[in-house]
PDB file of C-alpha atoms in Angstrom:
ATOM      1  CA  MET A 324     105.564 100.566 111.161  1.00 57.00           C
ATOM      2  CA  PRO A 325     106.805 101.656 107.583  1.00 60.00           C
ATOM      3  CA  ASP A 326     108.955 104.159 106.633  1.00 68.00           C
ATOM      4  CA  ILE A 327     107.597 107.551 107.520  1.00 71.00           C
ATOM      5  CA  LYS A 328     109.107 108.942 104.852  1.00 74.00           C
ATOM      6  CA  GLU A 329     107.142 106.264 102.537  1.00 73.00           C
ATOM      7  CA  LEU A 330     104.047 107.750 103.660  1.00 76.00           C
ATOM      8  CA  LEU A 331     104.754 111.227 103.497  1.00 80.00           C
ATOM      9  CA  PRO A 332     103.153 111.397  99.820  1.00 80.00           C
ATOM     10  CA  PHE A 333      99.964 110.325 101.404  1.00 81.00           C
ATOM     11  CA  ILE A 334     100.342 112.497 104.689  1.00 82.00           C
ATOM     12  CA  ILE A 335     101.211 116.023 103.189  1.00 85.00           C
ATOM     13  CA  PRO A 336      98.178 115.924 100.546  1.00 84.00           C
ATOM     14  CA  LEU A 337      95.856 114.951 103.418  1.00 84.00           C
ATOM     15  CA  ILE A 338      97.168 118.194 105.733  1.00 85.00           C
ATOM     16  CA  ILE A 339      96.889 120.475 103.029  1.00 86.00           C
ATOM     17  CA  VAL A 340      93.150 119.192 102.094  1.00 84.00           C
ATOM     18  CA  GLN A 341      92.500 119.736 105.873  1.00 84.00           C
ATOM     19  CA  LEU A 342      93.676 122.952 106.164  1.00 86.00           C
ATOM     20  CA  ILE A 343      91.813 124.387 103.421  1.00 85.00           C
ATOM     21  CA  LEU A 344      89.039 122.988 104.863  1.00 84.00           C
ATOM     22  CA  LEU A 345      89.429 124.496 108.333  1.00 86.00           C
ATOM     23  CA  ALA A 346      90.158 127.756 106.796  1.00 87.00           C
ATOM     24  CA  VAL A 347      86.914 127.735 104.652  1.00 85.00           C
ATOM     25  CA  THR A 348      85.027 126.422 107.718  1.00 85.00           C
ATOM     26  CA  LEU A 349      86.425 129.372 109.878  1.00 87.00           C
ATOM     27  CA  ARG A 350      86.140 131.882 107.425  1.00 87.00           C
ATOM     28  CA  HIS A 351      82.235 130.717 107.323  1.00 84.00           C
ATOM     29  CA  ILE A 352      81.570 130.736 111.001  1.00 85.00           C
ATOM     30  CA  PHE A 353      83.304 134.301 111.235  1.00 86.00           C
ATOM     31  CA  THR A 354      81.080 135.704 108.220  1.00 86.00           C
ATOM     32  CA  HIS A 355      77.832 134.357 109.687  1.00 82.00           C
ATOM     33  CA  ASP A 356      76.210 135.921 113.152  1.00 81.00           C
ATOM     34  CA  THR A 357      73.734 133.201 113.672  1.00 81.00           C
ATOM     35  CA  TYR A 358      73.871 129.661 113.985  1.00 82.00           C
ATOM     36  CA  LYS A 359      71.172 126.528 113.349  1.00 79.00           C
ATOM     37  CA  ARG A 360      72.258 125.811 116.950  1.00 78.00           C
ATOM     38  CA  GLY A 361      75.460 126.801 119.515  1.00 79.00           C
ATOM     39  CA  ASN A 362      77.257 129.960 119.098  1.00 83.00           C
ATOM     40  CA  ARG A 363      80.334 131.048 117.440  1.00 86.00           C
ATOM     41  CA  ILE A 364      82.702 130.115 120.278  1.00 87.00           C
ATOM     42  CA  ILE A 365      81.365 126.517 120.206  1.00 86.00           C
ATOM     43  CA  TRP A 366      81.605 126.375 116.779  1.00 86.00           C
ATOM     44  CA  VAL A 367      85.095 127.779 116.443  1.00 86.00           C
ATOM     45  CA  LEU A 368      85.904 125.368 119.262  1.00 85.00           C
ATOM     46  CA  VAL A 369      84.514 122.370 117.256  1.00 84.00           C
ATOM     47  CA  ALA A 370      85.783 122.932 114.011  1.00 84.00           C
ATOM     48  CA  ILE A 371      89.821 123.464 115.621  1.00 84.00           C
ATOM     49  CA  ILE A 372      89.559 120.942 117.696  1.00 83.00           C
ATOM     50  CA  GLY A 373      88.028 118.436 115.473  1.00 77.00           C
ATOM     51  CA  MET A 374      90.188 119.811 112.535  1.00 69.00           C
ATOM     52  CA  GLU A 375      90.842 116.270 111.251  1.00 72.00           C
ATOM     53  CA  PHE A 376      87.952 116.701 109.082  1.00 75.00           C
ATOM     54  CA  ILE A 377      85.342 115.939 111.542  1.00 80.00           C
ATOM     55  CA  GLY A 378      85.161 119.045 112.962  1.00 82.00           C
ATOM     56  CA  PRO A 379      84.122 121.250 109.926  1.00 82.00           C
ATOM     57  CA  ILE A 380      82.252 118.494 108.573  1.00 79.00           C
ATOM     58  CA  LEU A 381      80.038 118.556 111.599  1.00 80.00           C
ATOM     59  CA  TYR A 382      79.697 122.485 111.638  1.00 82.00           C
ATOM     60  CA  PHE A 383      78.557 122.441 108.032  1.00 78.00           C
ATOM     61  CA  ILE A 384      75.989 119.426 108.617  1.00 75.00           C
ATOM     62  CA  LEU A 385      74.551 120.780 111.862  1.00 77.00           C
ATOM     63  CA  GLY A 386      75.955 124.332 112.528  1.00 75.00           C
ATOM     64  CA  LYS A 387      75.456 126.042 109.213  1.00 74.00           C
ATOM     65  CA  GLU A 388      72.363 128.261 108.968  1.00 72.00           C
ATOM     66  CA  ASP A 389      70.068 127.454 106.002  1.00 66.00           C
ATOM     67  CA  ALA A 390      69.848 129.942 103.359  1.00 55.00           C
TER      68      ALA A 390
ATOM     69  CA  MET B 659      67.780 126.771  81.284  1.00 80.00           C
ATOM     70  CA  THR B 660      71.722 127.911  81.325  1.00 82.00           C
ATOM     71  CA  ALA B 661      70.381 130.360  83.943  1.00 84.00           C
ATOM     72  CA  PHE B 662      68.804 127.839  86.003  1.00 85.00           C
ATOM     73  CA  ILE B 663      71.808 125.502  85.876  1.00 86.00           C
ATOM     74  CA  LYS B 664      74.148 128.327  86.978  1.00 88.00           C
ATOM     75  CA  LYS B 665      71.667 128.528  90.047  1.00 86.00           C
ATOM     76  CA  GLU B 666      72.130 124.638  90.968  1.00 85.00           C
ATOM     77  CA  CYS B 667      75.942 125.118  90.532  1.00 85.00           C
ATOM     78  CA  MET B 668      75.577 128.380  92.816  1.00 86.00           C
ATOM     79  CA  GLU B 669      73.340 126.669  95.544  1.00 83.00           C
ATOM     80  CA  LEU B 670      75.891 123.622  95.592  1.00 83.00           C
ATOM     81  CA  THR B 671      78.860 125.922  96.159  1.00 82.00           C
ATOM     82  CA  ARG B 672      77.256 127.893  98.605  1.00 79.00           C
ATOM     83  CA  THR B 673      75.719 125.477 100.643  1.00 77.00           C
ATOM     84  CA  GLY B 674      79.101 124.120 100.821  1.00 74.00           C
ATOM     85  CA  LYS B 675      77.799 120.825  99.575  1.00 81.00           C
ATOM     86  CA  LEU B 676      80.509 120.857  96.802  1.00 85.00           C
ATOM     87  CA  LEU B 677      83.240 121.473  99.213  1.00 82.00           C
ATOM     88  CA  ILE B 678      81.967 118.449 101.483  1.00 81.00           C
ATOM     89  CA  LEU B 679      82.015 116.386  98.342  1.00 86.00           C
ATOM     90  CA  SER B 680      85.225 117.102  96.812  1.00 88.00           C
ATOM     91  CA  ILE B 681      86.951 116.594 100.801  1.00 85.00           C
ATOM     92  CA  ILE B 682      85.104 113.045 101.223  1.00 85.00           C
ATOM     93  CA  PHE B 683      86.072 112.082  97.875  1.00 90.00           C
ATOM     94  CA  ILE B 684      89.828 113.413  98.075  1.00 89.00           C
ATOM     95  CA  PHE B 685      90.252 111.267 101.353  1.00 86.00           C
ATOM     96  CA  PHE B 686      88.568 108.358  99.595  1.00 88.00           C
ATOM     97  CA  GLY B 687      91.140 108.533  96.584  1.00 90.00           C
ATOM     98  CA  ILE B 688      94.372 108.982  99.094  1.00 88.00           C
ATOM     99  CA  LEU B 689      93.033 106.336 101.241  1.00 86.00           C
ATOM    100  CA  ASN B 690      93.101 103.491  98.767  1.00 88.00           C
ATOM    101  CA  PRO B 691      96.788 103.423  97.890  1.00 88.00           C
ATOM    102  CA  ALA B 692      97.595 104.246 101.671  1.00 87.00           C
ATOM    103  CA  MET B 693      95.775 101.401 102.273  1.00 86.00           C
ATOM    104  CA  ALA B 694      97.406  99.233  99.973  1.00 86.00           C
ATOM    105  CA  LYS B 695     100.739 100.633 101.390  1.00 84.00           C
ATOM    106  CA  LEU B 696     100.005  99.984 105.025  1.00 84.00           C
ATOM    107  CA  THR B 697      99.028  96.185 104.205  1.00 83.00           C
ATOM    108  CA  PRO B 698     102.588  94.547 104.895  1.00 82.00           C
ATOM    109  CA  TRP B 699     102.705  96.214 108.126  1.00 82.00           C
ATOM    110  CA  LEU B 700      99.163  95.527 109.183  1.00 80.00           C
ATOM    111  CA  TYR B 701      99.831  91.902 108.272  1.00 80.00           C
ATOM    112  CA  GLU B 702     102.853  92.109 110.571  1.00 80.00           C
ATOM    113  CA  MET B 703     101.344  93.414 113.250  1.00 80.00           C
ATOM    114  CA  LEU B 704      98.582  90.697 113.417  1.00 79.00           C
ATOM    115  CA  SER B 705     101.150  87.989 112.525  1.00 80.00           C
ATOM    116  CA  GLU B 706     101.237  87.095 115.862  1.00 78.00           C
ATOM    117  CA  THR B 707      97.402  86.911 116.634  1.00 80.00           C
ATOM    118  CA  PHE B 708      97.258  84.853 113.476  1.00 78.00           C
ATOM    119  CA  ALA B 709     100.227  82.525 114.916  1.00 79.00           C
ATOM    120  CA  ASP B 710      98.160  81.548 117.851  1.00 80.00           C
ATOM    121  CA  GLN B 711      95.463  80.334 115.803  1.00 80.00           C
ATOM    122  CA  GLY B 712      98.206  78.458 113.642  1.00 77.00           C
ATOM    123  CA  LEU B 713      98.096  80.589 110.285  1.00 77.00           C
ATOM    124  CA  ILE B 714     101.398  81.394 109.587  1.00 76.00           C
ATOM    125  CA  VAL B 715     101.821  85.122 107.490  1.00 72.00           C
ATOM    126  CA  GLY B 716     104.412  84.668 104.854  1.00 73.00           C
ATOM    127  CA  GLU B 717     105.827  87.204 102.623  1.00 73.00           C
ATOM    128  CA  VAL B 718     102.986  90.065 101.504  1.00 75.00           C
ATOM    129  CA  THR B 719     103.465  91.061  97.897  1.00 79.00           C
ATOM    130  CA  VAL B 720     101.539  94.318  97.455  1.00 82.00           C
ATOM    131  CA  ASN B 721     101.149  95.612  93.697  1.00 83.00           C
ATOM    132  CA  ALA B 722      99.095  97.870  91.568  1.00 86.00           C
ATOM    133  CA  LEU B 723      96.123  95.519  91.931  1.00 86.00           C
ATOM    134  CA  THR B 724      95.846  95.472  96.105  1.00 86.00           C
ATOM    135  CA  SER B 725      95.778  99.323  95.594  1.00 88.00           C
ATOM    136  CA  TRP B 726      92.790  98.758  92.804  1.00 89.00           C
ATOM    137  CA  THR B 727      91.343  96.143  95.272  1.00 88.00           C
ATOM    138  CA  GLN B 728      90.984  98.938  97.811  1.00 88.00           C
ATOM    139  CA  TYR B 729      89.264 101.048  94.765  1.00 90.00           C
ATOM    140  CA  PHE B 730      86.427  98.905  93.960  1.00 89.00           C
ATOM    141  CA  LYS B 731      85.951  97.975  98.071  1.00 88.00           C
ATOM    142  CA  ASN B 732      85.439 101.630  98.787  1.00 88.00           C
ATOM    143  CA  PHE B 733      83.276 102.406  95.678  1.00 88.00           C
ATOM    144  CA  SER B 734      79.912 101.173  96.833  1.00 84.00           C
ATOM    145  CA  MET B 735      80.696 103.757 100.184  1.00 84.00           C
ATOM    146  CA  ILE B 736      81.142 106.897  97.654  1.00 88.00           C
ATOM    147  CA  MET B 737      78.026 105.777  95.995  1.00 88.00           C
ATOM    148  CA  ILE B 738      76.190 106.223  99.212  1.00 86.00           C
ATOM    149  CA  VAL B 739      77.987 109.329 100.055  1.00 86.00           C
ATOM    150  CA  ILE B 740      76.799 111.084  96.727  1.00 89.00           C
ATOM    151  CA  VAL B 741      73.409 109.482  97.063  1.00 88.00           C
ATOM    152  CA  LEU B 742      72.735 110.906 100.625  1.00 85.00           C
ATOM    153  CA  LEU B 743      74.121 114.653 100.050  1.00 84.00           C
ATOM    154  CA  SER B 744      72.277 114.804  96.298  1.00 85.00           C
ATOM    155  CA  SER B 745      69.012 113.439  97.453  1.00 83.00           C
ATOM    156  CA  ALA B 746      67.478 116.464  98.627  1.00 79.00           C
ATOM    157  CA  ALA B 747      68.119 118.616  94.934  1.00 79.00           C
ATOM    158  CA  PHE B 748      64.212 118.552  94.511  1.00 83.00           C
ATOM    159  CA  THR B 749      62.304 118.098  97.825  1.00 84.00           C
ATOM    160  CA  ASN B 750      64.208 121.212  99.244  1.00 82.00           C
ATOM    161  CA  GLU B 751      62.851 123.264  96.402  1.00 84.00           C
ATOM    162  CA  TYR B 752      59.129 121.694  97.211  1.00 85.00           C
ATOM    163  CA  GLN B 753      59.364 122.248 100.683  1.00 84.00           C
ATOM    164  CA  LYS B 754      60.443 125.978 100.218  1.00 84.00           C
ATOM    165  CA  GLY B 755      58.087 126.252  97.371  1.00 83.00           C
ATOM    166  CA  THR B 756      60.808 127.950  95.332  1.00 84.00           C
ATOM    167  CA  LEU B 757      60.047 126.515  92.091  1.00 85.00           C
ATOM    168  CA  VAL B 758      56.518 127.756  91.977  1.00 87.00           C
ATOM    169  CA  GLN B 759      57.894 131.224  91.250  1.00 86.00           C
ATOM    170  CA  VAL B 760      60.180 129.872  88.182  1.00 85.00           C
ATOM    171  CA  VAL B 761      57.458 128.123  86.693  1.00 86.00           C
ATOM    172  CA  THR B 762      54.919 130.862  87.129  1.00 88.00           C
ATOM    173  CA  LYS B 763      57.808 133.248  85.327  1.00 86.00           C
ATOM    174  CA  GLY B 764      57.335 130.945  82.462  1.00 83.00           C
ATOM    175  CA  LEU B 765      60.540 128.466  83.039  1.00 85.00           C
ATOM    176  CA  SER B 766      59.315 125.065  81.458  1.00 87.00           C
ATOM    177  CA  ARG B 767      59.092 121.994  83.810  1.00 88.00           C
ATOM    178  CA  ARG B 768      61.335 120.118  81.392  1.00 89.00           C
ATOM    179  CA  LYS B 769      64.319 122.939  81.581  1.00 89.00           C
ATOM    180  CA  ILE B 770      63.972 122.128  85.485  1.00 89.00           C
ATOM    181  CA  TYR B 771      64.198 118.958  85.552  1.00 90.00           C
ATOM    182  CA  PHE B 772      66.881 118.449  82.999  1.00 91.00           C
ATOM    183  CA  SER B 773      69.066 121.113  84.598  1.00 91.00           C
ATOM    184  CA  LYS B 774      68.627 119.174  88.099  1.00 90.00           C
ATOM    185  CA  LEU B 775      69.572 115.786  86.165  1.00 92.00           C
ATOM    186  CA  LEU B 776      72.824 117.516  84.026  1.00 92.00           C
ATOM    187  CA  THR B 777      74.012 118.800  87.377  1.00 92.00           C
ATOM    188  CA  GLY B 778      73.560 115.695  89.091  1.00 92.00           C
ATOM    189  CA  TYR B 779      75.538 113.914  85.987  1.00 94.00           C
ATOM    190  CA  ALA B 780      78.256 116.902  86.584  1.00 93.00           C
ATOM    191  CA  VAL B 781      78.927 116.624  90.089  1.00 93.00           C
ATOM    192  CA  TRP B 782      79.427 112.381  89.638  1.00 94.00           C
ATOM    193  CA  THR B 783      81.624 112.803  86.912  1.00 95.00           C
ATOM    194  CA  ALA B 784      83.432 115.751  88.741  1.00 94.00           C
ATOM    195  CA  MET B 785      83.681 113.469  91.768  1.00 93.00           C
ATOM    196  CA  PHE B 786      84.635 110.147  90.098  1.00 94.00           C
ATOM    197  CA  LEU B 787      87.332 111.817  88.562  1.00 94.00           C
ATOM    198  CA  ILE B 788      89.223 113.347  91.141  1.00 93.00           C
ATOM    199  CA  TYR B 789      88.360 109.479  93.172  1.00 93.00           C
ATOM    200  CA  THR B 790      89.667 108.019  90.471  1.00 93.00           C
ATOM    201  CA  GLY B 791      92.355 110.030  89.423  1.00 93.00           C
ATOM    202  CA  ILE B 792      93.775 110.518  92.888  1.00 92.00           C
ATOM    203  CA  THR B 793      93.858 106.750  92.783  1.00 91.00           C
ATOM    204  CA  LEU B 794      95.462 106.076  89.534  1.00 91.00           C
ATOM    205  CA  GLY B 795      98.233 108.807  90.039  1.00 91.00           C
ATOM    206  CA  TYR B 796      99.286 107.215  93.348  1.00 89.00           C
ATOM    207  CA  THR B 797      99.067 103.787  91.775  1.00 89.00           C
ATOM    208  CA  VAL B 798     100.691 104.411  88.678  1.00 90.00           C
ATOM    209  CA  TYR B 799     103.609 106.467  90.547  1.00 88.00           C
ATOM    210  CA  PHE B 800     104.139 103.306  93.205  1.00 86.00           C
ATOM    211  CA  TRP B 801     103.360 100.310  91.413  1.00 86.00           C
ATOM    212  CA  GLY B 802     103.461 101.083  87.863  1.00 82.00           C
ATOM    213  CA  SER B 803     100.350  99.747  86.054  1.00 78.00           C
ATOM    214  CA  ASP B 804     102.251  95.644  85.726  1.00 76.00           C
ATOM    215  CA  GLY B 805      99.608  93.220  85.811  1.00 76.00           C
ATOM    216  CA  VAL B 806      96.113  95.422  85.653  1.00 82.00           C
ATOM    217  CA  SER B 807      94.454  94.507  82.416  1.00 81.00           C
ATOM    218  CA  ASN B 808      91.516  96.352  80.595  1.00 82.00           C
ATOM    219  CA  LEU B 809      91.751  99.393  83.380  1.00 86.00           C
ATOM    220  CA  PHE B 810      89.794 101.648  81.182  1.00 87.00           C
ATOM    221  CA  TYR B 811      86.896  99.172  80.957  1.00 88.00           C
ATOM    222  CA  ALA B 812      87.292  98.731  84.689  1.00 88.00           C
ATOM    223  CA  ILE B 813      86.741 102.223  85.832  1.00 89.00           C
ATOM    224  CA  LEU B 814      84.454 103.272  82.881  1.00 91.00           C
ATOM    225  CA  PHE B 815      81.633 100.795  84.128  1.00 91.00           C
ATOM    226  CA  PRO B 816      81.393 101.889  87.604  1.00 92.00           C
ATOM    227  CA  TRP B 817      80.729 105.428  86.413  1.00 93.00           C
ATOM    228  CA  VAL B 818      77.875 104.427  83.891  1.00 93.00           C
ATOM    229  CA  PHE B 819      76.603 102.810  87.108  1.00 92.00           C
ATOM    230  CA  GLY B 820      76.943 106.118  88.810  1.00 92.00           C
ATOM    231  CA  MET B 821      74.914 107.841  86.269  1.00 93.00           C
ATOM    232  CA  MET B 822      72.292 105.185  86.337  1.00 93.00           C
ATOM    233  CA  ILE B 823      71.998 105.718  89.793  1.00 91.00           C
ATOM    234  CA  MET B 824      72.327 109.548  89.732  1.00 92.00           C
ATOM    235  CA  SER B 825      68.969 109.336  86.725  1.00 93.00           C
ATOM    236  CA  VAL B 826      66.845 106.843  89.388  1.00 92.00           C
ATOM    237  CA  LEU B 827      67.374 109.341  92.033  1.00 91.00           C
ATOM    238  CA  THR B 828      66.574 112.131  89.858  1.00 91.00           C
ATOM    239  CA  MET B 829      63.247 110.345  89.044  1.00 92.00           C
ATOM    240  CA  PHE B 830      62.702 110.042  92.475  1.00 91.00           C
ATOM    241  CA  GLY B 831      63.283 113.471  93.101  1.00 89.00           C
ATOM    242  CA  ALA B 832      60.655 114.316  90.710  1.00 88.00           C
ATOM    243  CA  VAL B 833      58.118 112.037  92.349  1.00 86.00           C
ATOM    244  CA  ALA B 834      58.576 112.099  95.829  1.00 82.00           C
ATOM    245  CA  GLY B 835      57.736 114.237  98.339  1.00 77.00           C
ATOM    246  CA  ASN B 836      60.315 114.912 100.711  1.00 81.00           C
ATOM    247  CA  SER B 837      64.495 113.152 100.617  1.00 80.00           C
ATOM    248  CA  GLY B 838      63.384 110.544 102.794  1.00 84.00           C
ATOM    249  CA  HIS B 839      61.315 109.018 100.200  1.00 87.00           C
ATOM    250  CA  VAL B 840      64.004 109.726  97.487  1.00 88.00           C
ATOM    251  CA  LEU B 841      66.626 108.060  99.344  1.00 88.00           C
ATOM    252  CA  LEU B 842      64.131 104.883 100.054  1.00 90.00           C
ATOM    253  CA  GLY B 843      63.452 104.694  96.459  1.00 89.00           C
ATOM    254  CA  THR B 844      66.985 105.203  95.381  1.00 89.00           C
ATOM    255  CA  GLY B 845      68.105 102.623  98.081  1.00 88.00           C
ATOM    256  CA  ALA B 846      65.362  99.836  97.360  1.00 89.00           C
ATOM    257  CA  VAL B 847      66.756  99.952  93.336  1.00 88.00           C
ATOM    258  CA  PHE B 848      70.062  99.443  94.666  1.00 85.00           C
ATOM    259  CA  PHE B 849      69.725  96.927  97.349  1.00 85.00           C
ATOM    260  CA  ILE B 850      67.433  95.120  95.031  1.00 88.00           C
ATOM    261  CA  CYS B 851      70.064  94.884  92.568  1.00 85.00           C
ATOM    262  CA  ILE B 852      72.677  93.236  95.230  1.00 83.00           C
ATOM    263  CA  ILE B 853      70.463  90.930  96.533  1.00 87.00           C
ATOM    264  CA  LEU B 854      69.211  89.630  93.156  1.00 86.00           C
ATOM    265  CA  GLY B 855      73.096  89.353  92.241  1.00 81.00           C
ATOM    266  CA  TYR B 856      73.545  86.282  94.753  1.00 84.00           C
ATOM    267  CA  VAL B 857      71.480  84.280  92.238  1.00 83.00           C
ATOM    268  CA  PRO B 858      74.253  83.194  89.886  1.00 81.00           C
ATOM    269  CA  LYS B 859      72.119  82.815  86.848  1.00 82.00           C
ATOM    270  CA  ILE B 860      70.325  86.619  86.665  1.00 83.00           C
ATOM    271  CA  SER B 861      73.926  88.163  88.136  1.00 80.00           C
ATOM    272  CA  LYS B 862      75.231  89.009  84.815  1.00 80.00           C
ATOM    273  CA  TYR B 863      72.280  90.821  83.716  1.00 83.00           C
ATOM    274  CA  LEU B 864      72.393  93.127  86.800  1.00 85.00           C
ATOM    275  CA  PRO B 865      73.776  96.867  86.693  1.00 84.00           C
ATOM    276  CA  THR B 866      75.512  96.199  89.870  1.00 83.00           C
ATOM    277  CA  LYS B 867      77.745  93.278  88.207  1.00 82.00           C
ATOM    278  CA  LEU B 868      78.916  97.095  86.504  1.00 83.00           C
ATOM    279  CA  MET B 869      81.110  97.326  89.589  1.00 83.00           C
ATOM    280  CA  ASP B 870      83.041  94.431  89.654  1.00 81.00           C
ATOM    281  CA  GLY B 871      85.684  95.849  87.787  1.00 82.00           C
ATOM    282  CA  LEU B 872      88.120  94.301  89.745  1.00 84.00           C
ATOM    283  CA  GLU B 873      87.211  91.034  87.722  1.00 83.00           C
ATOM    284  CA  LEU B 874      88.498  92.634  84.659  1.00 84.00           C
ATOM    285  CA  CYS B 875      91.368  94.090  86.318  1.00 83.00           C
ATOM    286  CA  ASN B 876      92.695  90.855  87.359  1.00 82.00           C
ATOM    287  CA  GLY B 877      91.985  89.079  84.207  1.00 80.00           C
ATOM    288  CA  THR B 878      89.215  86.683  85.503  1.00 82.00           C
ATOM    289  CA  ALA B 879      86.381  88.417  83.647  1.00 81.00           C
ATOM    290  CA  GLU B 880      86.084  89.375  79.839  1.00 82.00           C
ATOM    291  CA  VAL B 881      84.802  93.128  78.632  1.00 83.00           C
ATOM    292  CA  SER B 882      82.105  91.079  76.766  1.00 84.00           C
ATOM    293  CA  ASP B 883      81.041  89.898  80.519  1.00 84.00           C
ATOM    294  CA  PHE B 884      79.577  92.954  81.330  1.00 87.00           C
ATOM    295  CA  ALA B 885      77.610  93.567  77.911  1.00 87.00           C
ATOM    296  CA  TYR B 886      74.364  92.576  79.198  1.00 88.00           C
ATOM    297  CA  ALA B 887      74.773  94.716  82.631  1.00 89.00           C
ATOM    298  CA  LEU B 888      75.950  97.368  80.784  1.00 91.00           C
ATOM    299  CA  ILE B 889      72.657  97.646  78.282  1.00 92.00           C
ATOM    300  CA  ILE B 890      70.305  96.638  81.072  1.00 91.00           C
ATOM    301  CA  ALA B 891      72.252  99.974  83.127  1.00 91.00           C
ATOM    302  CA  LEU B 892      71.798 102.204  80.099  1.00 93.00           C
ATOM    303  CA  THR B 893      67.929 100.601  79.863  1.00 93.00           C
ATOM    304  CA  ILE B 894      66.950 101.728  83.328  1.00 92.00           C
ATOM    305  CA  MET B 895      69.107 105.220  82.864  1.00 93.00           C
ATOM    306  CA  VAL B 896      66.841 106.036  79.260  1.00 94.00           C
ATOM    307  CA  ILE B 897      63.048 104.577  81.091  1.00 94.00           C
ATOM    308  CA  SER B 898      63.758 106.723  84.652  1.00 93.00           C
ATOM    309  CA  VAL B 899      64.831 110.079  82.898  1.00 94.00           C
ATOM    310  CA  ILE B 900      61.431 109.556  80.965  1.00 94.00           C
ATOM    311  CA  ILE B 901      59.210 108.673  83.718  1.00 93.00           C
ATOM    312  CA  GLY B 902      60.586 111.008  85.779  1.00 92.00           C
ATOM    313  CA  MET B 903      60.250 113.605  83.239  1.00 92.00           C
ATOM    314  CA  VAL B 904      56.538 112.727  82.640  1.00 92.00           C
ATOM    315  CA  ALA B 905      55.892 112.426  86.509  1.00 90.00           C
ATOM    316  CA  PHE B 906      57.440 116.454  87.080  1.00 90.00           C
ATOM    317  CA  ASP B 907      55.117 117.559  84.420  1.00 89.00           C
ATOM    318  CA  LYS B 908      52.103 116.351  85.919  1.00 87.00           C
ATOM    319  CA  ARG B 909      53.177 117.268  89.627  1.00 84.00           C
ATOM    320  CA  LYS B 910      51.600 119.871  92.213  1.00 80.00           C
ATOM    321  CA  LEU B 911      54.625 121.849  93.191  1.00 75.00           C
TER     322      LEU B 911
END
């Protein structure tokens, strides 16, 4: 494994992007009452547990209601 | 027309498409140099397996070219992502019937078509800049730009290819009934190019040649080798824009 310090320039931006995505997703979940499927608790859990990109993307593809 | 472009942009942000796209592209942009950085370590991990098979891993050198190799490898991936996410631009509106109102209110069909086309171009250009910019930044920071030649053309040509794909996509959007057809049509164009590319004689005329920027970077190809492919790509672009425009004038909304 290379020195962790060498990888920090890659990891830090990824973490920042991921947190932004999580924040946007949670805001979207809490400002909408109905979803295509599932309910609020499920989507909050999915977004937080799968917070390494996959949870929020799942929410936007599967859970968000069409306008 | 500006109003309709504004509407398109609003749709992109409100549906979260822009957000998802930029995050995927940022991710891929970071991935390229990160993979290059991890390459020696990956080889080290695999060296025991290799040793069993009689392969001996020597010193692995990583330089700017390693990172650019990843960049061009992932390029077809990001093309697929952008095609998937923008394929529904027209067909969503057909299905909801939302274009009928604006047309009956007097907005010309040409304006709708060109707003969609321009928004498509803008999204592709923005995403391309994110992807390229991040890889470029990291690569120059870690390895400088030694040994990389013709970098400007090497990244300009894939961009032209993307613009061509967006034009073809918009054309199929104007013609097709649902987003499945759009994907099928665009995918067909893409894969026919790739399959034809295996025939050595015609491969230099095909637009997919434009994605081989790596050859430019490592100096095995000249910029002039790409001239035919560039001309063909631009021709396809213009033709598909015109066909799409005419077809959209006539279609039932």
